[in-house]
Tab-separated table of C-alpha atoms and ligand atoms in Angstrom:
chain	number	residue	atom	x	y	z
A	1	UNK	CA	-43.530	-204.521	-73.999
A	2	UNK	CA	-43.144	-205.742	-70.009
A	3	UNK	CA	-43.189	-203.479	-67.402
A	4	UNK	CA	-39.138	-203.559	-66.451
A	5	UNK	CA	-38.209	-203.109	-70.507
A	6	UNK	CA	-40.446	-200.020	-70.403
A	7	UNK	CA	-39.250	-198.391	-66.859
A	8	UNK	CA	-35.244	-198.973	-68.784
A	9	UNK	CA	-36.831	-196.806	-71.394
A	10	UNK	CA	-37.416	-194.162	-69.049
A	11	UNK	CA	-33.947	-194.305	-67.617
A	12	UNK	CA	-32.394	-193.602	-70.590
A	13	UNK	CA	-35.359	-191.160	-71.454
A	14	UNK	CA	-34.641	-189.463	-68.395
A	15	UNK	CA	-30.596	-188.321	-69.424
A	16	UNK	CA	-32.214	-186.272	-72.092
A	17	UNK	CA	-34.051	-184.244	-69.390
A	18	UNK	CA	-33.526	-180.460	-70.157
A	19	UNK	CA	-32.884	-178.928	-66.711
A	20	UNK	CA	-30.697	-176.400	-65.928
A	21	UNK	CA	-33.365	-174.224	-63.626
A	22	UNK	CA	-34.741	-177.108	-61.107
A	23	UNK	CA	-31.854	-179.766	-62.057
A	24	UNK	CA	-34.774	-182.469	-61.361
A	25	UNK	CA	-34.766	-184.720	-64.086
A	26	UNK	CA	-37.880	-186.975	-65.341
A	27	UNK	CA	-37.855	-189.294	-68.600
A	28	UNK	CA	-40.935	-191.311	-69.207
A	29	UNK	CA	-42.533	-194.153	-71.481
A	30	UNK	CA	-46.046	-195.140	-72.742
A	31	UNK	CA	-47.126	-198.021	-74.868
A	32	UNK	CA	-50.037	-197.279	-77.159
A	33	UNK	CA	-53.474	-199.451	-77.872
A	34	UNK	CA	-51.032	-200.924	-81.068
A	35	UNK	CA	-48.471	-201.706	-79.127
A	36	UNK	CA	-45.844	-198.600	-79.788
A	37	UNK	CA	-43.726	-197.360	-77.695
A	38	UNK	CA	-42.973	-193.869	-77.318
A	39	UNK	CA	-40.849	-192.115	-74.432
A	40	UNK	CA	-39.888	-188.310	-73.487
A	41	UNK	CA	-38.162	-185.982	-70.886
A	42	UNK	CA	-38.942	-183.055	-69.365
A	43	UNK	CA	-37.347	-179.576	-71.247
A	44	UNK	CA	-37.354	-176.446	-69.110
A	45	UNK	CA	-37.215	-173.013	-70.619
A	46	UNK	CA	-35.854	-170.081	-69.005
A	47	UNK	CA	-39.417	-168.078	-69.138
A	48	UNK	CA	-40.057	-171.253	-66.502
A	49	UNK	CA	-44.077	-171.662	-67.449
A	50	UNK	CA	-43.185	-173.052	-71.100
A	51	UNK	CA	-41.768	-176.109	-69.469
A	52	UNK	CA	-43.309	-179.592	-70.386
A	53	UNK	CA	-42.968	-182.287	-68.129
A	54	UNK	CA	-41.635	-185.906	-69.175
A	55	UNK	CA	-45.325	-187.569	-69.421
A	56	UNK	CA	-46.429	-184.906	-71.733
A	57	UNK	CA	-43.621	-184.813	-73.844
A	58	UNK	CA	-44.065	-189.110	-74.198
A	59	UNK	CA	-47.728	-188.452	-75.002
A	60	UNK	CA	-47.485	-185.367	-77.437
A	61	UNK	CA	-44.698	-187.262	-79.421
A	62	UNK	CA	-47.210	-190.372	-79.778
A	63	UNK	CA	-50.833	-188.468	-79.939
A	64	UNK	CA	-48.976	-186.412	-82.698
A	65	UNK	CA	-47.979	-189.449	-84.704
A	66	UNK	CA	-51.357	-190.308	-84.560
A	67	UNK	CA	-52.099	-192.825	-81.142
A	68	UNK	CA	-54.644	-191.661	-79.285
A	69	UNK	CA	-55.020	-194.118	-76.472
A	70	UNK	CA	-52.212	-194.946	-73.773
A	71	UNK	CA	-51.968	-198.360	-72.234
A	72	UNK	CA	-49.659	-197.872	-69.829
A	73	UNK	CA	-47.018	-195.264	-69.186
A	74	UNK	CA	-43.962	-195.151	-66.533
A	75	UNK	CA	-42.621	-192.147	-64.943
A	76	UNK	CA	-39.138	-191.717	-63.578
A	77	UNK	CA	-38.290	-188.945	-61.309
A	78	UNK	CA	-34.970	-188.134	-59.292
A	79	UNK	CA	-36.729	-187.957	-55.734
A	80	UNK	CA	-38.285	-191.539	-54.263
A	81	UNK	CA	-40.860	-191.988	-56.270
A	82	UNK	CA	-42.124	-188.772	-58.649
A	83	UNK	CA	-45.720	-189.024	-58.647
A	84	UNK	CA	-47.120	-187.081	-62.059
A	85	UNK	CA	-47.868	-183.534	-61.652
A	86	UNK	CA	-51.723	-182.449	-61.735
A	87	UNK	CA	-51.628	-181.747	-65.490
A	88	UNK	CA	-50.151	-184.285	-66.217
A	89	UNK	CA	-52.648	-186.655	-64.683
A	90	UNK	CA	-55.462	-184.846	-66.494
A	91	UNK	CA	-53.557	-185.197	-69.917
A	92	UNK	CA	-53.135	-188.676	-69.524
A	93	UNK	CA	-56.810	-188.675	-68.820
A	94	UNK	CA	-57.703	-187.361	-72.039
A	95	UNK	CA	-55.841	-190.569	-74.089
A	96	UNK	CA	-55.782	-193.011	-71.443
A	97	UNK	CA	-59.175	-193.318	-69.345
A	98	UNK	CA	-57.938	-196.754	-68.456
A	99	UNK	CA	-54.367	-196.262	-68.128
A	100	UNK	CA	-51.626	-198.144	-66.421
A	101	UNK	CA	-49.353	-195.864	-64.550
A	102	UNK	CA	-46.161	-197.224	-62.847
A	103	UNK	CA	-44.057	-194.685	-61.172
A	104	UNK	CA	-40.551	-196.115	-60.764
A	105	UNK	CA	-37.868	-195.901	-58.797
A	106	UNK	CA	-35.653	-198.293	-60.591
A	107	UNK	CA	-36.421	-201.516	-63.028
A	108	UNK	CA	-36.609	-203.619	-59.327
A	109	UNK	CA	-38.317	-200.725	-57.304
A	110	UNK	CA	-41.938	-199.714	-58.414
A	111	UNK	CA	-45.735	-199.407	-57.794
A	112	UNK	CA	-48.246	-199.907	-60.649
A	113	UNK	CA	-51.450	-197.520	-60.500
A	114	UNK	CA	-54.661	-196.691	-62.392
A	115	UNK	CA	-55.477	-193.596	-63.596
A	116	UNK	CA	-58.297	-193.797	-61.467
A	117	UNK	CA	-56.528	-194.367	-58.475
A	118	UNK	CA	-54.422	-191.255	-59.030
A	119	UNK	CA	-57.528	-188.618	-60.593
A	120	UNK	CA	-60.204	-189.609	-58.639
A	121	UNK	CA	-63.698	-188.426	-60.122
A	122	UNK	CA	-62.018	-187.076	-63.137
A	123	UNK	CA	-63.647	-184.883	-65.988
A	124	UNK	CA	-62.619	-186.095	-69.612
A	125	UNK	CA	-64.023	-186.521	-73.107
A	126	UNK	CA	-66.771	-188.491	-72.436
A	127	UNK	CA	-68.305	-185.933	-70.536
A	128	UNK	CA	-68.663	-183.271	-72.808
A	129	UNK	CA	-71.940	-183.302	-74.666
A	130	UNK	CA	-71.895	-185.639	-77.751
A	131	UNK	CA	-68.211	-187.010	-76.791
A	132	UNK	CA	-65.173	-186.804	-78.986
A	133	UNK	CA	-64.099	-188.040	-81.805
A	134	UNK	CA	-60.807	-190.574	-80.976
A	135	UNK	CA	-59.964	-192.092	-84.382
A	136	UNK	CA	-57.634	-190.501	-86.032
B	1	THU	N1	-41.796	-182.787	-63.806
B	1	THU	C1	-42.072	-183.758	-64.725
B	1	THU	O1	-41.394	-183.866	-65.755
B	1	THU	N2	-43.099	-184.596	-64.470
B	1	THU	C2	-43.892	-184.534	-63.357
B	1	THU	O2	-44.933	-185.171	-63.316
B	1	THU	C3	-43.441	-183.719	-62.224
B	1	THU	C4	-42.565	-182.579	-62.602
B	1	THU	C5	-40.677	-181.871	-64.079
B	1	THU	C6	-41.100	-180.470	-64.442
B	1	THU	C7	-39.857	-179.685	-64.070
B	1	THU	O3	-38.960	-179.690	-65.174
B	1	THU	C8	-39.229	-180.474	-62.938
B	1	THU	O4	-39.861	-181.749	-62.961
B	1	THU	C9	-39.421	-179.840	-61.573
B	1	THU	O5	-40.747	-179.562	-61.334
């Protein structure tokens, strides 16, 4: 899937967004190592700490339906330009060491990224002693 067919995924993603405490909405949209395509929004809860951004909702939906490397994932925000949240970065870490990340404004207005460019020095599987197990 190109780049501008993904970010339209994320648009529409993003009018699911569950936010009636910040009003900010995200939606977002990752393409797996096979090729699927999975997308999410971010759902607040009123206890405030339960909430899940838009990345990890994209990325549980697909790691739980058994992909366990990301390709590339977009992020749409409602400021200019919504850069992923620390934890989010790390999570995409975890599944996608060599991810794509394009943050988007709109399908004409966005910057593409590596995960390396964004988490810098990062700490992930591979580091732990004896690695992990990614098949599924
Ligand atoms: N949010 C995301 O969905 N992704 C990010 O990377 C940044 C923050 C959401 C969480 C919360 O619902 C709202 O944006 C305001 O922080």
């Amino acid at each position: 899937m190109n780049d501008i067919e993904l970010i339209k995924l994320a648009l529409k993603a993003k009018e699911n967004a569950y936010v009636p405490y910040s009003k900010f909405r995200v939606g977002s949209a990752l393409v797996t190592a096979d090729g699927s395509v999975y997308t999410g929004c971010n759902i607040e809860n009123a206890s405030y700490s339960p909430t899940i951004c838009a990345e990890r909702t994209a990325i549980s939906k697909a790691v739980s339906d058994g992909h366990r490397e990301i390709k590339k994932i977009v992020i749409v925000g409602d400021s200019n330009f919504t850069y992923p949240c620390g934890v989010c970065r790390q999570v995409i870490r975890e599944f996608g060491k060599d991810a794509e990340i394009i943050i988007a404004n709109d399908v004409d207005n966005y910057r593409k990224y590596k995960l390396e460019d964004l988490l810098p020095h990062s700490f992930g599987p591979e580091d732990l002693s004896g690695g992990v197990e990614k098949s599924v």
